mmCIF file of N, CA and C in Angstrom:
data_model
loop_
_atom_site.group_PDB
_atom_site.id
_atom_site.type_symbol
_atom_site.label_atom_id
_atom_site.label_comp_id
_atom_site.label_asym_id
_atom_site.label_seq_id
_atom_site.Cartn_x
_atom_site.Cartn_y
_atom_site.Cartn_z
ATOM 1 N N MET A 779 149.681 147.222 120.006
ATOM 2 C CA MET A 779 148.855 146.127 120.442
ATOM 3 C C MET A 779 148.421 145.348 119.208
ATOM 4 N N ALA A 780 148.300 144.044 119.340
ATOM 5 C CA ALA A 780 147.895 143.206 118.215
ATOM 6 C C ALA A 780 146.539 142.551 118.492
ATOM 7 N N PHE A 781 145.727 142.479 117.444
ATOM 8 C CA PHE A 781 144.431 141.819 117.501
ATOM 9 C C PHE A 781 144.410 140.741 116.436
ATOM 10 N N LEU A 782 143.875 139.551 116.753
ATOM 11 C CA LEU A 782 143.691 138.527 115.736
ATOM 12 C C LEU A 782 142.396 138.818 115.007
ATOM 13 N N VAL A 783 142.475 138.905 113.688
ATOM 14 C CA VAL A 783 141.310 139.277 112.884
ATOM 15 C C VAL A 783 141.134 138.303 111.725
ATOM 16 N N VAL A 784 139.961 138.356 111.128
ATOM 17 C CA VAL A 784 139.621 137.558 109.955
ATOM 18 C C VAL A 784 139.413 138.529 108.797
ATOM 19 N N ALA A 785 139.921 138.190 107.628
ATOM 20 C CA ALA A 785 139.748 139.051 106.451
ATOM 21 C C ALA A 785 138.273 139.374 106.257
ATOM 22 N N GLY A 786 137.976 140.652 106.040
ATOM 23 C CA GLY A 786 136.600 141.099 105.850
ATOM 24 C C GLY A 786 135.920 141.542 107.140
ATOM 25 N N GLN A 787 136.561 141.293 108.275
ATOM 26 C CA GLN A 787 136.000 141.680 109.569
ATOM 27 C C GLN A 787 136.008 143.194 109.720
ATOM 28 N N THR A 788 134.868 143.771 110.119
ATOM 29 C CA THR A 788 134.779 145.212 110.366
ATOM 30 C C THR A 788 135.288 145.510 111.771
ATOM 31 N N LEU A 789 136.133 146.528 111.869
ATOM 32 C CA LEU A 789 136.716 146.934 113.145
ATOM 33 C C LEU A 789 136.535 148.423 113.346
ATOM 34 N N THR A 790 136.340 148.815 114.591
ATOM 35 C CA THR A 790 136.280 150.232 114.947
ATOM 36 C C THR A 790 137.267 150.479 116.078
ATOM 37 N N PHE A 791 138.150 151.439 115.869
ATOM 38 C CA PHE A 791 139.103 151.867 116.892
ATOM 39 C C PHE A 791 138.641 153.218 117.422
ATOM 40 N N THR A 792 138.582 153.349 118.744
ATOM 41 C CA THR A 792 138.218 154.608 119.384
ATOM 42 C C THR A 792 139.397 155.048 120.240
ATOM 43 N N ILE A 793 139.971 156.188 119.902
ATOM 44 C CA ILE A 793 141.133 156.711 120.600
ATOM 45 C C ILE A 793 140.723 158.027 121.244
ATOM 46 N N THR A 794 140.836 158.108 122.568
ATOM 47 C CA THR A 794 140.379 159.289 123.302
ATOM 48 C C THR A 794 141.517 159.902 124.103
ATOM 49 N N ALA A 795 141.675 161.210 123.983
ATOM 50 C CA ALA A 795 142.603 161.969 124.812
ATOM 51 C C ALA A 795 141.770 162.697 125.860
ATOM 52 N N ILE A 796 142.093 162.485 127.126
ATOM 53 C CA ILE A 796 141.379 163.127 128.238
ATOM 54 C C ILE A 796 142.377 163.975 129.018
ATOM 55 N N ASN A 797 142.033 165.224 129.252
ATOM 56 C CA ASN A 797 142.901 166.111 130.020
ATOM 57 C C ASN A 797 142.446 166.108 131.477
ATOM 58 N N LEU A 798 143.235 165.479 132.347
ATOM 59 C CA LEU A 798 142.916 165.422 133.772
ATOM 60 C C LEU A 798 143.464 166.611 134.550
ATOM 61 N N GLY A 799 144.057 167.575 133.838
ATOM 62 C CA GLY A 799 144.518 168.801 134.483
ATOM 63 C C GLY A 799 145.908 168.653 135.063
ATOM 64 N N PRO A 800 146.347 169.643 135.776
ATOM 65 C CA PRO A 800 145.567 170.715 136.386
ATOM 66 C C PRO A 800 145.330 171.925 135.475
ATOM 67 N N ASP A 801 145.912 171.925 134.268
ATOM 68 C CA ASP A 801 145.785 173.070 133.368
ATOM 69 C C ASP A 801 145.194 172.629 132.035
ATOM 70 N N PRO A 802 144.617 173.573 131.281
ATOM 71 C CA PRO A 802 144.184 173.243 129.914
ATOM 72 C C PRO A 802 145.383 172.804 129.073
ATOM 73 N N ALA A 803 145.144 171.945 128.102
ATOM 74 C CA ALA A 803 146.180 171.533 127.148
ATOM 75 C C ALA A 803 146.019 172.428 125.921
ATOM 76 N N PRO A 804 146.917 173.408 125.728
ATOM 77 C CA PRO A 804 146.696 174.429 124.699
ATOM 78 C C PRO A 804 146.940 173.981 123.256
ATOM 79 N N ALA A 805 147.707 172.934 123.076
ATOM 80 C CA ALA A 805 148.027 172.489 121.715
ATOM 81 C C ALA A 805 148.039 170.961 121.697
ATOM 82 N N ALA A 806 146.917 170.385 122.080
ATOM 83 C CA ALA A 806 146.831 168.932 122.233
ATOM 84 C C ALA A 806 146.921 168.215 120.888
ATOM 85 N N THR A 807 147.524 167.034 120.928
ATOM 86 C CA THR A 807 147.641 166.193 119.740
ATOM 87 C C THR A 807 147.196 164.778 120.079
ATOM 88 N N LEU A 808 146.792 164.048 119.070
ATOM 89 C CA LEU A 808 146.383 162.651 119.224
ATOM 90 C C LEU A 808 146.832 161.923 117.969
ATOM 91 N N SER A 809 147.646 160.897 118.132
ATOM 92 C CA SER A 809 148.150 160.147 116.981
ATOM 93 C C SER A 809 147.679 158.704 117.058
ATOM 94 N N PHE A 810 147.435 158.117 115.887
ATOM 95 C CA PHE A 810 146.991 156.728 115.804
ATOM 96 C C PHE A 810 147.539 156.112 114.527
ATOM 97 N N SER A 811 148.010 154.880 114.641
ATOM 98 C CA SER A 811 148.450 154.150 113.452
ATOM 99 C C SER A 811 147.929 152.726 113.526
ATOM 100 N N VAL A 812 147.700 152.167 112.353
ATOM 101 C CA VAL A 812 147.203 150.798 112.267
ATOM 102 C C VAL A 812 147.898 150.114 111.097
ATOM 103 N N ASP A 813 148.023 148.820 111.185
ATOM 104 C CA ASP A 813 148.685 147.987 110.194
ATOM 105 C C ASP A 813 148.161 148.241 108.778
ATOM 106 N N GLU A 814 149.027 148.065 107.796
ATOM 107 C CA GLU A 814 148.632 148.262 106.394
ATOM 108 C C GLU A 814 147.557 147.274 105.938
ATOM 109 N N ALA A 815 147.356 146.181 106.678
ATOM 110 C CA ALA A 815 146.325 145.200 106.327
ATOM 111 C C ALA A 815 144.927 145.696 106.693
ATOM 112 N N PHE A 816 144.825 146.893 107.256
ATOM 113 C CA PHE A 816 143.545 147.493 107.631
ATOM 114 C C PHE A 816 143.136 148.491 106.553
ATOM 115 N N CYS A 817 141.935 148.342 106.024
ATOM 116 C CA CYS A 817 141.422 149.236 104.982
ATOM 117 C C CYS A 817 140.439 150.210 105.613
ATOM 118 N N THR A 818 140.860 151.446 105.829
ATOM 119 C CA THR A 818 140.036 152.451 106.490
ATOM 120 C C THR A 818 138.831 152.819 105.621
ATOM 121 N N GLN A 819 137.657 152.858 106.263
ATOM 122 C CA GLN A 819 136.434 153.294 105.597
ATOM 123 C C GLN A 819 136.016 154.685 106.041
ATOM 124 N N SER A 820 136.258 155.008 107.321
ATOM 125 C CA SER A 820 135.907 156.340 107.810
ATOM 126 C C SER A 820 136.778 156.701 109.011
ATOM 127 N N ALA A 821 136.955 158.002 109.200
ATOM 128 C CA ALA A 821 137.674 158.536 110.354
ATOM 129 C C ALA A 821 136.956 159.807 110.789
ATOM 130 N N ILE A 822 136.566 159.856 112.054
ATOM 131 C CA ILE A 822 135.830 161.003 112.580
ATOM 132 C C ILE A 822 136.561 161.527 113.808
ATOM 133 N N LEU A 823 136.838 162.819 113.809
ATOM 134 C CA LEU A 823 137.523 163.483 114.912
ATOM 135 C C LEU A 823 136.534 164.431 115.587
ATOM 136 N N SER A 824 136.441 164.370 116.910
ATOM 137 C CA SER A 824 135.456 165.184 117.631
ATOM 138 C C SER A 824 135.789 166.669 117.631
ATOM 139 N N GLN A 825 137.069 167.020 117.509
ATOM 140 C CA GLN A 825 137.460 168.427 117.409
ATOM 141 C C GLN A 825 138.817 168.517 116.736
ATOM 142 N N GLY A 826 139.079 169.640 116.105
ATOM 143 C CA GLY A 826 140.363 169.862 115.465
ATOM 144 C C GLY A 826 140.420 169.287 114.063
ATOM 145 N N THR A 827 141.633 169.046 113.601
ATOM 146 C CA THR A 827 141.864 168.518 112.253
ATOM 147 C C THR A 827 142.888 167.403 112.321
ATOM 148 N N PHE A 828 142.920 166.555 111.295
ATOM 149 C CA PHE A 828 143.986 165.574 111.247
ATOM 150 C C PHE A 828 144.730 165.640 109.929
ATOM 151 N N VAL A 829 146.013 165.284 110.038
ATOM 152 C CA VAL A 829 146.904 165.224 108.897
ATOM 153 C C VAL A 829 147.149 163.743 108.637
ATOM 154 N N GLY A 830 147.173 163.361 107.394
ATOM 155 C CA GLY A 830 147.376 161.961 107.069
ATOM 156 C C GLY A 830 146.050 161.319 106.746
ATOM 157 N N GLY A 831 145.958 160.057 107.000
ATOM 158 C CA GLY A 831 144.764 159.291 106.699
ATOM 159 C C GLY A 831 145.170 157.894 106.309
ATOM 160 N N GLY A 832 144.220 157.073 105.988
ATOM 161 C CA GLY A 832 144.521 155.691 105.651
ATOM 162 C C GLY A 832 144.928 154.917 106.872
ATOM 163 N N ASN A 833 146.235 154.771 107.104
ATOM 164 C CA ASN A 833 146.715 153.964 108.220
ATOM 165 C C ASN A 833 147.450 154.767 109.299
ATOM 166 N N PHE A 834 147.546 156.093 109.104
ATOM 167 C CA PHE A 834 148.187 156.932 110.121
ATOM 168 C C PHE A 834 147.469 158.268 110.211
ATOM 169 N N TYR A 835 147.159 158.659 111.441
ATOM 170 C CA TYR A 835 146.489 159.933 111.694
ATOM 171 C C TYR A 835 147.266 160.698 112.749
ATOM 172 N N ASN A 836 147.587 161.939 112.455
ATOM 173 C CA ASN A 836 148.185 162.853 113.417
ATOM 174 C C ASN A 836 147.182 163.979 113.599
ATOM 175 N N SER A 837 146.470 163.960 114.710
ATOM 176 C CA SER A 837 145.384 164.908 114.946
ATOM 177 C C SER A 837 145.861 166.106 115.738
ATOM 178 N N LEU A 838 145.509 167.283 115.256
ATOM 179 C CA LEU A 838 145.805 168.539 115.940
ATOM 180 C C LEU A 838 144.496 168.983 116.584
ATOM 181 N N LEU A 839 144.390 168.820 117.896
ATOM 182 C CA LEU A 839 143.121 169.009 118.601
ATOM 183 C C LEU A 839 142.840 170.435 119.031
ATOM 184 N N GLY A 840 143.867 171.276 119.105
ATOM 185 C CA GLY A 840 143.677 172.612 119.664
ATOM 186 C C GLY A 840 143.627 172.525 121.180
ATOM 187 N N VAL A 841 142.823 173.368 121.815
ATOM 188 C CA VAL A 841 142.738 173.407 123.285
ATOM 189 C C VAL A 841 141.794 172.322 123.788
ATOM 190 N N VAL A 842 142.285 171.537 124.751
ATOM 191 C CA VAL A 842 141.433 170.588 125.464
ATOM 192 C C VAL A 842 141.394 171.072 126.915
ATOM 193 N N PRO A 843 140.225 171.497 127.390
ATOM 194 C CA PRO A 843 140.136 172.052 128.741
ATOM 195 C C PRO A 843 140.329 170.978 129.811
ATOM 196 N N VAL A 844 140.546 171.408 131.042
ATOM 197 C CA VAL A 844 140.648 170.483 132.167
ATOM 198 C C VAL A 844 139.360 169.652 132.222
ATOM 199 N N ASN A 845 139.525 168.350 132.365
ATOM 200 C CA ASN A 845 138.436 167.357 132.370
ATOM 201 C C ASN A 845 137.728 167.243 131.021
ATOM 202 N N GLY A 846 138.283 167.849 129.991
ATOM 203 C CA GLY A 846 137.736 167.718 128.647
ATOM 204 C C GLY A 846 138.381 166.557 127.918
ATOM 205 N N SER A 847 137.814 166.229 126.768
ATOM 206 C CA SER A 847 138.366 165.130 125.984
ATOM 207 C C SER A 847 138.154 165.377 124.498
ATOM 208 N N ALA A 848 138.884 164.634 123.690
ATOM 209 C CA ALA A 848 138.725 164.632 122.243
ATOM 210 C C ALA A 848 138.887 163.189 121.782
ATOM 211 N N THR A 849 138.109 162.802 120.777
ATOM 212 C CA THR A 849 138.082 161.407 120.343
ATOM 213 C C THR A 849 138.263 161.285 118.837
ATOM 214 N N LEU A 850 139.060 160.311 118.439
ATOM 215 C CA LEU A 850 139.213 159.916 117.041
ATOM 216 C C LEU A 850 138.631 158.515 116.905
ATOM 217 N N THR A 851 137.682 158.342 115.999
ATOM 218 C CA THR A 851 137.069 157.038 115.746
ATOM 219 C C THR A 851 137.389 156.636 114.307
ATOM 220 N N VAL A 852 138.046 155.486 114.157
ATOM 221 C CA VAL A 852 138.447 154.997 112.843
ATOM 222 C C VAL A 852 137.785 153.633 112.618
ATOM 223 N N THR A 853 137.062 153.514 111.511
ATOM 224 C CA THR A 853 136.370 152.272 111.167
ATOM 225 C C THR A 853 136.889 151.754 109.835
ATOM 226 N N GLY A 854 137.010 150.453 109.749
ATOM 227 C CA GLY A 854 137.482 149.856 108.505
ATOM 228 C C GLY A 854 137.363 148.351 108.527
ATOM 229 N N VAL A 855 138.014 147.726 107.564
ATOM 230 C CA VAL A 855 137.913 146.281 107.370
ATOM 231 C C VAL A 855 139.309 145.667 107.339
ATOM 232 N N ALA A 856 139.451 144.518 107.999
ATOM 233 C CA ALA A 856 140.706 143.779 107.951
ATOM 234 C C ALA A 856 140.890 143.196 106.559
ATOM 235 N N GLY A 857 142.081 143.379 106.000
ATOM 236 C CA GLY A 857 142.355 142.887 104.653
ATOM 237 C C GLY A 857 142.892 141.472 104.621
ATOM 238 N N LEU A 858 143.411 140.978 105.751
ATOM 239 C CA LEU A 858 144.020 139.655 105.821
ATOM 240 C C LEU A 858 143.660 138.966 107.128
ATOM 241 N N ASP A 859 143.721 137.640 107.143
ATOM 242 C CA ASP A 859 143.599 136.885 108.390
ATOM 243 C C ASP A 859 144.902 137.034 109.178
ATOM 244 N N GLY A 860 144.794 137.086 110.503
ATOM 245 C CA GLY A 860 145.994 137.100 111.337
ATOM 246 C C GLY A 860 146.051 138.308 112.240
ATOM 247 N N PRO A 861 147.242 138.583 112.758
ATOM 248 C CA PRO A 861 147.367 139.707 113.692
ATOM 249 C C PRO A 861 147.307 141.054 112.970
ATOM 250 N N LEU A 862 146.645 142.015 113.614
ATOM 251 C CA LEU A 862 146.566 143.383 113.124
ATOM 252 C C LEU A 862 147.121 144.267 114.241
ATOM 253 N N PHE A 863 148.094 145.090 113.922
ATOM 254 C CA PHE A 863 148.764 145.907 114.928
ATOM 255 C C PHE A 863 148.267 147.355 114.877
ATOM 256 N N SER A 864 148.108 147.957 116.065
ATOM 257 C CA SER A 864 147.711 149.362 116.145
ATOM 258 C C SER A 864 148.361 149.994 117.365
ATOM 259 N N GLY A 865 148.389 151.334 117.370
ATOM 260 C CA GLY A 865 148.940 152.051 118.508
ATOM 261 C C GLY A 865 148.523 153.503 118.479
ATOM 262 N N GLY A 866 148.575 154.152 119.618
ATOM 263 C CA GLY A 866 148.180 155.550 119.701
ATOM 264 C C GLY A 866 148.957 156.285 120.775
ATOM 265 N N SER A 867 148.919 157.608 120.696
ATOM 266 C CA SER A 867 149.553 158.453 121.705
ATOM 267 C C SER A 867 148.877 159.813 121.715
ATOM 268 N N ALA A 868 149.054 160.530 122.820
ATOM 269 C CA ALA A 868 148.465 161.868 122.962
ATOM 270 C C ALA A 868 149.479 162.784 123.634
ATOM 271 N N GLY A 869 149.336 164.089 123.383
ATOM 272 C CA GLY A 869 150.184 165.090 124.013
ATOM 273 C C GLY A 869 149.404 166.368 124.231
ATOM 274 N N GLY A 870 149.878 167.177 125.169
ATOM 275 C CA GLY A 870 149.153 168.387 125.509
ATOM 276 C C GLY A 870 149.746 169.675 124.983
ATOM 277 N N GLY A 871 150.950 169.598 124.441
ATOM 278 C CA GLY A 871 151.594 170.796 123.921
ATOM 279 C C GLY A 871 152.352 171.584 124.975
ATOM 280 N N VAL A 872 152.306 171.126 126.218
ATOM 281 C CA VAL A 872 153.053 171.753 127.316
ATOM 282 C C VAL A 872 153.590 170.634 128.206
ATOM 283 N N SER A 873 154.506 170.989 129.105
ATOM 284 C CA SER A 873 155.042 170.016 130.053
ATOM 285 C C SER A 873 153.932 169.551 130.987
ATOM 286 N N ASP A 874 153.855 168.260 131.229
ATOM 287 C CA ASP A 874 152.817 167.685 132.092
ATOM 288 C C ASP A 874 153.337 167.589 133.522
ATOM 289 N N PRO A 875 152.739 168.320 134.476
ATOM 290 C CA PRO A 875 153.223 168.281 135.851
ATOM 291 C C PRO A 875 152.893 166.964 136.569
ATOM 292 N N ASN A 876 152.008 166.134 135.968
ATOM 293 C CA ASN A 876 151.623 164.871 136.600
ATOM 294 C C ASN A 876 151.604 163.744 135.562
ATOM 295 N N PRO A 877 152.767 163.331 135.055
ATOM 296 C CA PRO A 877 152.794 162.307 134.011
ATOM 297 C C PRO A 877 152.355 160.920 134.492
ATOM 298 N N VAL A 878 152.241 160.741 135.806
ATOM 299 C CA VAL A 878 151.819 159.447 136.354
ATOM 300 C C VAL A 878 150.410 159.079 135.916
ATOM 301 N N ASN A 879 149.561 160.082 135.646
ATOM 302 C CA ASN A 879 148.168 159.775 135.267
ATOM 303 C C ASN A 879 147.998 159.594 133.757
ATOM 304 N N ASN A 880 149.079 159.493 133.008
ATOM 305 C CA ASN A 880 149.006 159.269 131.562
ATOM 306 C C ASN A 880 148.900 157.780 131.272
ATOM 307 N N SER A 881 148.066 157.415 130.319
ATOM 308 C CA SER A 881 147.957 156.012 129.936
ATOM 309 C C SER A 881 147.444 155.914 128.509
ATOM 310 N N THR A 882 147.631 154.740 127.907
ATOM 311 C CA THR A 882 147.066 154.448 126.599
ATOM 312 C C THR A 882 146.343 153.122 126.688
ATOM 313 N N ASP A 883 145.298 152.993 125.877
ATOM 314 C CA ASP A 883 144.526 151.755 125.851
ATOM 315 C C ASP A 883 143.861 151.664 124.494
ATOM 316 N N ASN A 884 144.062 150.567 123.810
ATOM 317 C CA ASN A 884 143.394 150.356 122.531
ATOM 318 C C ASN A 884 142.056 149.687 122.779
ATOM 319 N N ASP A 885 141.014 150.309 122.276
ATOM 320 C CA ASP A 885 139.664 149.778 122.457
ATOM 321 C C ASP A 885 139.181 149.218 121.139
#
């Protein structure tokens, strides 16, 4: 997804993985990437650990219970005027019996 930004503009991305069931997600992951024109100031993960940093995060969440969630919040500043691209994805570590309820949304 692309956002039009102004250099120096502060942005916060919130990426949330929600497990709608029917089973716990035993090895959940959450990934997020943002354009190199974004200068990360902070990244906070509600559970687990992340590998990477700067403009790419691969989060290892561990177990996310049914109806549970995990969130990655990344804050930073746009380095240039113009479009800024970002994207995210999540996985549960097992086959999903109901992939129809999967979605992504950049906030």
